[in-house]
Tab-separated table of C-alpha atoms in Angstrom:
chain	number	residue	atom	x	y	z
O	1	UNK	CA	-46.076	11.721	-17.404
O	2	UNK	CA	-45.754	9.776	-20.612
O	3	UNK	CA	-42.109	10.701	-21.274
O	4	UNK	CA	-41.148	9.616	-17.736
O	5	UNK	CA	-42.937	6.285	-18.188
O	6	UNK	CA	-41.268	5.768	-21.537
O	7	UNK	CA	-37.842	6.517	-20.027
O	8	UNK	CA	-38.569	4.059	-17.214
O	9	UNK	CA	-39.519	1.349	-19.719
O	10	UNK	CA	-36.344	2.022	-21.726
O	11	UNK	CA	-34.169	1.737	-18.607
O	12	UNK	CA	-35.860	-1.496	-17.531
O	13	UNK	CA	-35.498	-2.862	-21.066
O	14	UNK	CA	-31.778	-1.998	-21.219
O	15	UNK	CA	-31.237	-3.539	-17.796
O	16	UNK	CA	-33.018	-6.745	-18.801
O	17	UNK	CA	-31.054	-6.900	-22.069
O	18	UNK	CA	-27.718	-6.446	-20.243
O	19	UNK	CA	-28.608	-9.149	-17.698
O	20	UNK	CA	-29.633	-11.621	-20.431
O	21	UNK	CA	-26.546	-10.813	-22.538
O	22	UNK	CA	-24.224	-11.217	-19.537
O	23	UNK	CA	-25.902	-14.532	-18.631
O	24	UNK	CA	-25.525	-15.867	-22.182
O	25	UNK	CA	-21.907	-14.701	-22.328
O	26	UNK	CA	-21.119	-16.382	-18.991
O	27	UNK	CA	-22.858	-19.607	-20.114
O	28	UNK	CA	-20.816	-19.691	-23.343
O	29	UNK	CA	-17.583	-19.151	-21.374
O	30	UNK	CA	-18.351	-21.888	-18.851
O	31	UNK	CA	-19.249	-24.358	-21.624
O	32	UNK	CA	-15.924	-23.834	-23.386
O	33	UNK	CA	-13.511	-22.565	-20.749
O	34	UNK	CA	-10.275	-23.751	-22.499
O	35	UNK	CA	-11.418	-22.097	-25.708
O	36	UNK	CA	-12.122	-18.845	-23.864
O	37	UNK	CA	-8.626	-18.808	-22.361
O	38	UNK	CA	-7.248	-19.609	-25.823
O	39	UNK	CA	-9.017	-16.526	-27.184
O	40	UNK	CA	-7.532	-14.445	-24.353
O	41	UNK	CA	-4.050	-15.779	-25.167
O	42	UNK	CA	-4.497	-14.937	-28.855
O	43	UNK	CA	-5.767	-11.492	-27.896
O	44	UNK	CA	-2.744	-11.065	-25.615
O	45	UNK	CA	-0.409	-11.917	-28.510
O	46	UNK	CA	-2.132	-9.402	-30.786
O	47	UNK	CA	-2.068	-6.671	-28.142
O	48	UNK	CA	1.418	-7.520	-26.827
O	49	UNK	CA	3.074	-4.384	-28.348
O	50	UNK	CA	0.521	-2.163	-26.595
O	51	UNK	CA	0.878	-4.173	-23.376
O	52	UNK	CA	4.655	-3.664	-23.518
O	53	UNK	CA	3.952	0.025	-24.098
O	54	UNK	CA	1.745	0.216	-20.993
O	55	UNK	CA	4.451	-1.521	-18.936
O	56	UNK	CA	7.205	0.789	-20.198
O	57	UNK	CA	4.994	3.847	-19.698
O	58	UNK	CA	4.218	2.910	-16.091
O	59	UNK	CA	7.883	2.195	-15.348
O	60	UNK	CA	8.991	5.534	-16.812
O	61	UNK	CA	6.041	7.593	-15.555
O	62	UNK	CA	7.581	8.322	-12.100
O	63	UNK	CA	10.735	9.646	-13.813
O	64	UNK	CA	8.653	11.749	-16.222
O	65	UNK	CA	6.606	13.204	-13.343
O	66	UNK	CA	9.781	13.875	-11.334
O	67	UNK	CA	11.385	15.862	-14.169
O	68	UNK	CA	8.143	17.498	-15.348
O	69	UNK	CA	7.321	18.976	-11.924
O	70	UNK	CA	10.731	20.674	-11.825
O	71	UNK	CA	11.078	21.758	-15.450
O	72	UNK	CA	7.549	23.046	-16.102
O	73	UNK	CA	7.748	26.023	-13.644
O	74	UNK	CA	11.111	27.072	-15.107
O	75	UNK	CA	9.832	27.095	-18.699
O	76	UNK	CA	6.629	28.921	-17.716
O	77	UNK	CA	8.749	31.819	-16.446
O	78	UNK	CA	10.666	32.025	-19.733
O	79	UNK	CA	7.838	31.426	-22.230
O	80	UNK	CA	4.725	33.536	-22.693
O	81	UNK	CA	2.400	30.666	-23.584
O	82	UNK	CA	1.818	28.088	-20.849
O	83	UNK	CA	0.853	25.406	-23.390
O	84	UNK	CA	4.173	25.617	-25.241
O	85	UNK	CA	6.074	25.622	-21.932
O	86	UNK	CA	4.197	22.483	-20.805
O	87	UNK	CA	4.895	20.725	-24.125
O	88	UNK	CA	8.592	21.593	-23.997
O	89	UNK	CA	8.801	20.416	-20.381
O	90	UNK	CA	6.969	17.160	-21.166
O	91	UNK	CA	9.241	16.419	-24.134
O	92	UNK	CA	12.425	16.954	-22.113
O	93	UNK	CA	10.998	14.875	-19.238
O	94	UNK	CA	10.280	11.936	-21.572
O	95	UNK	CA	13.772	12.273	-23.063
O	96	UNK	CA	15.262	12.273	-19.551
O	97	UNK	CA	13.313	9.104	-18.645
O	98	UNK	CA	14.436	7.328	-21.850
O	99	UNK	CA	18.086	8.304	-21.377
O	100	UNK	CA	17.992	7.250	-17.729
O	101	UNK	CA	16.451	3.856	-18.626
O	102	UNK	CA	19.015	3.323	-21.424
O	103	UNK	CA	21.885	4.177	-19.054
O	104	UNK	CA	20.556	1.697	-16.489
O	105	UNK	CA	20.365	-1.035	-19.155
O	106	UNK	CA	23.836	-0.149	-20.453
O	107	UNK	CA	25.314	-0.281	-16.946
O	108	UNK	CA	23.604	-3.630	-16.337
O	109	UNK	CA	24.876	-5.272	-19.531
O	110	UNK	CA	28.323	-3.693	-19.226
O	111	UNK	CA	28.653	-5.524	-15.894
O	112	UNK	CA	26.904	-8.684	-17.055
O	113	UNK	CA	28.695	-9.461	-20.323
O	114	UNK	CA	32.364	-9.130	-19.162
O	115	UNK	CA	31.753	-11.214	-16.050
O	116	UNK	CA	29.877	-13.827	-18.067
O	117	UNK	CA	32.814	-13.955	-20.476
O	118	UNK	CA	35.267	-14.427	-17.591
O	119	UNK	CA	33.061	-17.158	-16.085
O	120	UNK	CA	32.632	-19.053	-19.364
O	121	UNK	CA	36.368	-18.735	-20.104
O	122	UNK	CA	37.168	-20.137	-16.649
O	123	UNK	CA	34.776	-23.044	-17.218
O	124	UNK	CA	36.348	-23.847	-20.606
O	125	UNK	CA	39.856	-23.700	-19.167
O	126	UNK	CA	38.823	-25.962	-16.281
O	127	UNK	CA	37.189	-28.618	-18.493
O	128	UNK	CA	40.394	-30.744	-18.806
O	129	UNK	CA	40.815	-30.686	-15.032
O	130	UNK	CA	37.166	-31.636	-14.484
O	131	UNK	CA	37.451	-34.403	-17.079
O	132	UNK	CA	40.645	-35.803	-15.526
O	133	UNK	CA	39.085	-35.798	-12.054
O	134	UNK	CA	35.914	-37.526	-13.264
O	135	UNK	CA	37.924	-40.064	-15.261
O	136	UNK	CA	40.114	-40.875	-12.251
O	137	UNK	CA	37.057	-41.195	-9.981
O	138	UNK	CA	35.221	-43.484	-12.423
O	139	UNK	CA	38.352	-45.590	-13.003
O	140	UNK	CA	38.860	-46.137	-9.263
O	141	UNK	CA	35.227	-47.176	-8.831
O	142	UNK	CA	35.330	-49.622	-11.747
O	143	UNK	CA	38.637	-51.202	-10.685
O	144	UNK	CA	37.401	-51.822	-7.142
O	145	UNK	CA	33.940	-53.039	-8.237
O	146	UNK	CA	33.999	-55.590	-11.086
O	147	UNK	CA	30.177	-55.937	-11.062
O	148	UNK	CA	29.737	-52.223	-11.651
O	149	UNK	CA	32.379	-52.394	-14.396
O	150	UNK	CA	30.412	-55.139	-16.136
O	151	UNK	CA	27.220	-53.033	-15.965
O	152	UNK	CA	29.131	-49.996	-17.253
O	153	UNK	CA	30.544	-51.961	-20.214
O	154	UNK	CA	27.040	-53.211	-21.075
O	155	UNK	CA	25.579	-49.696	-20.779
O	156	UNK	CA	28.325	-48.250	-22.993
O	157	UNK	CA	27.740	-50.953	-25.628
O	158	UNK	CA	23.978	-50.287	-25.579
O	159	UNK	CA	24.596	-46.567	-25.899
O	160	UNK	CA	26.954	-47.147	-28.833
O	161	UNK	CA	24.394	-49.369	-30.585
O	162	UNK	CA	21.642	-46.780	-30.023
O	163	UNK	CA	23.776	-43.910	-31.381
O	164	UNK	CA	24.836	-45.989	-34.397
O	165	UNK	CA	21.222	-46.957	-35.135
O	166	UNK	CA	20.036	-43.344	-34.698
O	167	UNK	CA	22.750	-42.047	-37.036
O	168	UNK	CA	21.750	-44.525	-39.742
O	169	UNK	CA	17.959	-44.127	-39.462
O	170	UNK	CA	16.642	-41.015	-37.657
O	171	UNK	CA	19.449	-38.460	-37.989
O	172	UNK	CA	18.097	-36.759	-41.116
O	173	UNK	CA	14.504	-36.371	-39.837
O	174	UNK	CA	15.713	-35.175	-36.422
O	175	UNK	CA	17.982	-32.612	-38.080
O	176	UNK	CA	14.972	-31.273	-39.967
O	177	UNK	CA	13.098	-30.946	-36.666
O	178	UNK	CA	16.064	-29.145	-35.103
O	179	UNK	CA	16.268	-26.728	-38.031
O	180	UNK	CA	12.513	-26.095	-37.823
O	181	UNK	CA	12.756	-25.479	-34.065
O	182	UNK	CA	15.701	-23.102	-34.519
O	183	UNK	CA	13.871	-21.211	-37.256
O	184	UNK	CA	10.771	-20.889	-35.072
O	185	UNK	CA	12.864	-19.742	-32.116
O	186	UNK	CA	14.704	-17.121	-34.190
O	187	UNK	CA	11.362	-15.864	-35.544
O	188	UNK	CA	9.927	-15.688	-32.011
O	189	UNK	CA	12.961	-13.713	-30.777
O	190	UNK	CA	12.734	-11.278	-33.702
O	191	UNK	CA	8.986	-10.871	-33.149
O	192	UNK	CA	9.505	-10.232	-29.421
O	193	UNK	CA	12.184	-7.629	-30.143
O	194	UNK	CA	9.875	-5.960	-32.673
O	195	UNK	CA	7.028	-5.930	-30.129
O	196	UNK	CA	9.351	-4.397	-27.518
O	197	UNK	CA	10.459	-1.698	-29.992
O	198	UNK	CA	6.844	-0.909	-30.946
O	199	UNK	CA	5.916	-0.907	-27.255
O	200	UNK	CA	8.722	1.577	-26.525
O	201	UNK	CA	7.427	3.917	-29.238
O	202	UNK	CA	3.862	3.472	-27.958
O	203	UNK	CA	4.993	4.275	-24.403
O	204	UNK	CA	6.436	7.601	-25.619
O	205	UNK	CA	3.086	8.490	-27.206
O	206	UNK	CA	1.259	7.428	-24.021
O	207	UNK	CA	3.490	9.557	-21.804
O	208	UNK	CA	3.233	12.550	-24.164
O	209	UNK	CA	-0.586	12.434	-24.368
O	210	UNK	CA	-1.447	11.034	-20.931
O	211	UNK	CA	-3.186	14.248	-19.819
O	212	UNK	CA	-5.232	14.324	-23.035
O	213	UNK	CA	-6.203	10.659	-22.669
O	214	UNK	CA	-7.251	11.306	-19.064
O	215	UNK	CA	-9.386	14.312	-20.038
O	216	UNK	CA	-11.012	12.381	-22.922
O	217	UNK	CA	-11.887	9.502	-20.593
O	218	UNK	CA	-13.481	11.897	-18.090
O	219	UNK	CA	-15.396	13.598	-20.906
O	220	UNK	CA	-16.766	10.261	-22.108
O	221	UNK	CA	-17.778	9.192	-18.580
O	222	UNK	CA	-19.606	12.474	-17.904
O	223	UNK	CA	-21.376	12.279	-21.276
O	224	UNK	CA	-22.606	8.694	-20.893
O	225	UNK	CA	-23.351	8.152	-17.191
O	226	UNK	CA	-25.588	9.702	-14.563
O	227	UNK	CA	-23.698	12.199	-12.304
O	228	UNK	CA	-23.698	9.802	-9.329
O	229	UNK	CA	-22.414	6.901	-11.466
O	230	UNK	CA	-19.890	9.210	-13.150
O	231	UNK	CA	-18.564	10.335	-9.749
O	232	UNK	CA	-18.170	6.687	-8.708
O	233	UNK	CA	-16.300	5.875	-11.923
O	234	UNK	CA	-14.003	8.881	-11.503
O	235	UNK	CA	-13.316	7.725	-7.931
O	236	UNK	CA	-12.489	4.241	-9.214
O	237	UNK	CA	-10.130	5.830	-11.731
O	238	UNK	CA	-8.322	7.757	-8.995
O	239	UNK	CA	-8.034	4.639	-6.837
O	240	UNK	CA	-6.760	2.658	-9.830
O	241	UNK	CA	-4.057	5.225	-10.532
O	242	UNK	CA	-3.158	5.309	-6.827
O	243	UNK	CA	-2.735	1.519	-6.711
O	244	UNK	CA	-0.738	1.322	-9.951
O	245	UNK	CA	1.455	4.335	-9.249
O	246	UNK	CA	2.082	3.328	-5.637
O	247	UNK	CA	2.888	-0.242	-6.661
O	248	UNK	CA	5.323	0.748	-9.431
O	249	UNK	CA	7.166	3.430	-7.434
O	250	UNK	CA	7.208	1.298	-4.287
O	251	UNK	CA	8.537	-1.738	-6.142
O	252	UNK	CA	11.308	0.281	-7.809
O	253	UNK	CA	12.420	1.772	-4.464
O	254	UNK	CA	12.158	-1.621	-2.748
O	255	UNK	CA	14.194	-3.321	-5.490
O	256	UNK	CA	16.884	-0.613	-5.356
O	257	UNK	CA	17.238	-1.094	-1.576
O	258	UNK	CA	17.419	-4.888	-1.970
O	259	UNK	CA	20.080	-4.519	-4.687
O	260	UNK	CA	22.230	-2.307	-2.436
O	261	UNK	CA	21.818	-4.608	0.579
O	262	UNK	CA	22.667	-7.625	-1.586
O	263	UNK	CA	25.853	-5.902	-2.797
O	264	UNK	CA	26.933	-4.969	0.742
O	265	UNK	CA	26.207	-8.482	2.029
O	266	UNK	CA	28.158	-10.133	-0.798
O	267	UNK	CA	31.134	-7.818	-0.216
O	268	UNK	CA	31.112	-8.640	3.520
O	269	UNK	CA	30.829	-12.391	2.830
O	270	UNK	CA	33.509	-12.084	0.092
O	271	UNK	CA	31.306	-13.764	-2.523
O	272	UNK	CA	32.253	-13.477	-6.207
O	273	UNK	CA	30.634	-11.092	-8.722
O	274	UNK	CA	28.917	-8.824	-6.140
O	275	UNK	CA	28.064	-6.013	-8.595
O	276	UNK	CA	26.637	-8.337	-11.253
O	277	UNK	CA	24.603	-10.545	-8.906
O	278	UNK	CA	23.229	-7.670	-6.806
O	279	UNK	CA	22.069	-5.997	-10.043
O	280	UNK	CA	20.331	-9.210	-11.170
O	281	UNK	CA	18.686	-9.663	-7.755
O	282	UNK	CA	17.580	-6.018	-7.627
O	283	UNK	CA	16.121	-5.974	-11.161
O	284	UNK	CA	14.242	-9.265	-10.841
O	285	UNK	CA	12.875	-8.215	-7.433
O	286	UNK	CA	10.486	-5.900	-9.345
O	287	UNK	CA	8.523	-9.053	-10.274
O	288	UNK	CA	6.324	-10.000	-7.284
O	289	UNK	CA	6.635	-13.456	-5.677
O	290	UNK	CA	8.664	-15.139	-8.467
O	291	UNK	CA	11.228	-12.330	-8.812
O	292	UNK	CA	13.577	-13.488	-6.003
O	293	UNK	CA	13.585	-17.047	-7.407
O	294	UNK	CA	14.247	-15.836	-10.960
O	295	UNK	CA	17.154	-13.704	-9.758
O	296	UNK	CA	18.662	-16.120	-7.237
O	297	UNK	CA	18.722	-19.276	-9.421
O	298	UNK	CA	21.163	-18.111	-12.169
O	299	UNK	CA	23.211	-16.177	-9.596
O	300	UNK	CA	23.664	-19.280	-7.438
O	301	UNK	CA	24.639	-21.269	-10.545
O	302	UNK	CA	27.212	-18.611	-11.479
O	303	UNK	CA	28.802	-18.792	-8.010
O	304	UNK	CA	28.603	-22.597	-8.077
O	305	UNK	CA	30.976	-22.618	-11.056
O	306	UNK	CA	33.526	-20.748	-8.933
O	307	UNK	CA	33.036	-22.269	-5.469
O	308	UNK	CA	30.228	-24.699	-4.493
O	309	UNK	CA	30.493	-23.829	-0.776
O	310	UNK	CA	30.142	-20.116	-1.496
O	311	UNK	CA	27.063	-20.897	-3.600
O	312	UNK	CA	25.518	-22.544	-0.518
O	313	UNK	CA	26.331	-19.445	1.574
O	314	UNK	CA	24.772	-17.243	-1.118
O	315	UNK	CA	21.507	-19.221	-1.090
O	316	UNK	CA	21.247	-18.867	2.707
O	317	UNK	CA	22.026	-15.142	2.435
O	318	UNK	CA	19.349	-14.597	-0.253
O	319	UNK	CA	16.723	-16.470	1.806
O	320	UNK	CA	17.464	-14.223	4.806
O	321	UNK	CA	17.465	-11.103	2.599
O	322	UNK	CA	14.113	-11.973	1.028
O	323	UNK	CA	12.603	-12.653	4.457
O	324	UNK	CA	13.722	-9.186	5.560
O	325	UNK	CA	12.275	-7.716	2.368
O	326	UNK	CA	8.964	-9.567	2.644
O	327	UNK	CA	8.392	-8.867	6.344
O	328	UNK	CA	10.090	-5.505	6.977
O	329	UNK	CA	11.206	-3.467	3.937
O	330	UNK	CA	8.382	-4.315	1.508
O	331	UNK	CA	5.464	-3.638	3.915
O	332	UNK	CA	7.087	-0.370	5.085
O	333	UNK	CA	7.494	0.953	1.524
O	334	UNK	CA	4.438	-0.483	-0.216
O	335	UNK	CA	2.169	-0.279	2.846
O	336	UNK	CA	-1.367	-1.335	1.927
O	337	UNK	CA	-1.017	-0.229	-1.709
O	338	UNK	CA	-1.945	-3.640	-3.116
O	339	UNK	CA	-4.132	-4.870	-0.258
O	340	UNK	CA	-4.392	-8.545	-1.248
O	341	UNK	CA	-3.054	-11.659	0.452
O	342	UNK	CA	-0.130	-13.784	-0.708
O	343	UNK	CA	-2.484	-16.414	-2.133
O	344	UNK	CA	-4.155	-13.880	-4.444
O	345	UNK	CA	-0.736	-12.477	-5.417
O	346	UNK	CA	0.354	-15.962	-6.504
O	347	UNK	CA	-2.950	-16.574	-8.311
O	348	UNK	CA	-2.878	-13.246	-10.161
O	349	UNK	CA	0.740	-13.656	-11.281
O	350	UNK	CA	0.202	-17.239	-12.462
O	351	UNK	CA	-2.925	-16.343	-14.451
O	352	UNK	CA	-1.580	-13.072	-15.884
O	353	UNK	CA	1.766	-14.625	-16.853
O	354	UNK	CA	0.081	-17.503	-18.693
O	355	UNK	CA	-2.062	-15.016	-20.657
O	356	UNK	CA	0.251	-12.033	-21.219
O	357	UNK	CA	3.801	-13.261	-20.525
O	358	UNK	CA	6.371	-10.953	-18.922
O	359	UNK	CA	3.999	-7.974	-18.931
O	360	UNK	CA	1.503	-10.056	-16.942
O	361	UNK	CA	4.184	-10.730	-14.317
O	362	UNK	CA	4.549	-7.018	-13.622
O	363	UNK	CA	0.978	-5.752	-14.114
O	364	UNK	CA	-0.939	-8.835	-12.936
O	365	UNK	CA	-0.849	-7.956	-9.225
O	366	UNK	CA	-2.051	-4.319	-9.434
O	367	UNK	CA	-4.758	-5.248	-11.991
O	368	UNK	CA	-6.039	-8.016	-9.727
O	369	UNK	CA	-5.854	-5.626	-6.761
O	370	UNK	CA	-8.180	-3.231	-8.619
O	371	UNK	CA	-10.633	-6.055	-9.413
O	372	UNK	CA	-10.458	-7.218	-5.788
O	373	UNK	CA	-11.138	-3.653	-4.580
O	374	UNK	CA	-14.173	-3.254	-6.875
O	375	UNK	CA	-15.678	-6.586	-5.814
O	376	UNK	CA	-14.998	-5.847	-2.137
O	377	UNK	CA	-16.622	-2.394	-2.386
O	378	UNK	CA	-19.685	-3.845	-4.147
O	379	UNK	CA	-20.092	-6.549	-1.463
O	380	UNK	CA	-19.675	-4.001	1.349
O	381	UNK	CA	-22.281	-1.716	-0.233
O	382	UNK	CA	-24.737	-4.628	-0.553
O	383	UNK	CA	-24.168	-5.581	3.108
O	384	UNK	CA	-24.717	-1.994	4.286
O	385	UNK	CA	-28.019	-1.878	2.414
O	386	UNK	CA	-29.067	-4.974	4.373
O	387	UNK	CA	-27.791	-3.502	7.674
O	388	UNK	CA	-25.210	-6.280	7.981
O	389	UNK	CA	-21.616	-5.894	9.249
O	390	UNK	CA	-18.919	-5.440	6.592
O	391	UNK	CA	-15.949	-6.667	8.673
O	392	UNK	CA	-14.836	-10.185	7.694
O	393	UNK	CA	-14.086	-10.983	11.345
O	394	UNK	CA	-17.854	-10.931	12.060
O	395	UNK	CA	-18.418	-13.970	9.808
O	396	UNK	CA	-15.918	-16.466	11.257
O	397	UNK	CA	-18.228	-18.129	13.775
O	398	UNK	CA	-21.742	-17.620	12.375
O	399	UNK	CA	-23.950	-20.599	11.492
O	400	UNK	CA	-26.913	-18.654	10.169
O	401	UNK	CA	-27.683	-15.067	9.149
O	402	UNK	CA	-29.562	-14.333	12.399
O	403	UNK	CA	-26.265	-14.738	14.294
O	404	UNK	CA	-25.085	-11.422	12.822
O	405	UNK	CA	-25.595	-8.217	14.784
O	406	UNK	CA	-27.685	-5.717	12.767
O	407	UNK	CA	-25.762	-2.553	11.931
O	408	UNK	CA	-27.381	0.914	12.040
O	409	UNK	CA	-28.105	2.414	8.643
O	410	UNK	CA	-25.984	5.593	8.285
O	411	UNK	CA	-28.426	7.082	5.766
O	412	UNK	CA	-31.396	6.516	8.095
O	413	UNK	CA	-29.486	7.947	11.047
O	414	UNK	CA	-28.634	11.105	9.123
O	415	UNK	CA	-32.317	11.643	8.295
O	416	UNK	CA	-33.384	11.644	11.986
O	417	UNK	CA	-34.054	15.031	13.686
O	418	UNK	CA	-31.375	16.295	16.112
O	419	UNK	CA	-33.624	15.732	19.141
O	420	UNK	CA	-34.036	12.039	18.268
O	421	UNK	CA	-30.271	11.625	17.798
O	422	UNK	CA	-29.553	13.184	21.183
O	423	UNK	CA	-32.053	10.869	22.846
O	424	UNK	CA	-30.349	7.806	21.296
O	425	UNK	CA	-26.833	9.018	22.124
O	426	UNK	CA	-27.704	10.060	25.737
O	427	UNK	CA	-30.425	7.711	27.064
O	428	UNK	CA	-31.743	8.637	30.536
């Protein structure tokens, strides 16, 4: 009996220690909340190459799985050892995913850069015309309105005095600030490119060893936790993978459909740059909530430089297209993969983007969906233990706990003898 008592004391001691440690940690966070978020931001900067790697790995994982499922059986027939066949298949699958991603990027930039060049060239060539039109318009206004002309002359004189004073006093110090800003910006761009390159290499390692990592995680869980707790953790892992994988694949398919529909709509409406703009809209649609805005804003500006009226038509078309996507296409493809409301989508993207940048935009929603699922399951389990309803609809109109209808305990019902169950199910 002594060993059992000792084990019980150890468990109670560990539980008490964890509760006290969690309480102290939460108290420290609440006392210095800005500092805590600052630490998270610094941690996000340090881990940004690995975060990029996780993003790239998740984006390429469907392609790797697609190729691996088809290549592995072929190589197993030709090779005696299954392990070498699996390795060869995995390597070719990763190479296929990398080549496919590079071709997509090449096709995107090969459409983007020439059309940007044509647009910028057209703007430069039209500058004299724009200047002449503005000059004529301003001249007509000033000639017909002497009061406005007097104000304009005064404003021009003040502007000249300010520029002259700035050139003689603050130009040198401001130039130093500009040079410092440019240097910092160049360094930030180089650092981001380096992080992306490291993340790409890390994603290859992740995709190559994903089965090993999965097996090691399961091994650790089984070694540390009680069988019941280990089964729950393995279930959480499967649900996590289901949410992430379903979200990534669903978003890619959804974005491809939106890109094609955008191209067809722009061709029908005879809007300029249909291939370029539909590619931008399709790619940015991968980002939840903010993606359509990020894609539509520069596209509308690009059309505005060609024809302002067509830019207005494009904005209306994109609003209609995004409504169709949000209410018809997206729910059909994604289903209940994420399972959180629009408010929590906005909250998760805002928080994750502020902490982890672009990677947070893509991974913020599925990560928050996992946290939401875990909290929801824990609350439902606690309510079932108290024989309370788990449906949210039961809590809209209650004023006190006694208003709730007690729910039968499934565990207690399963322990009843068959005769008792039949009496309850078929009362005379």
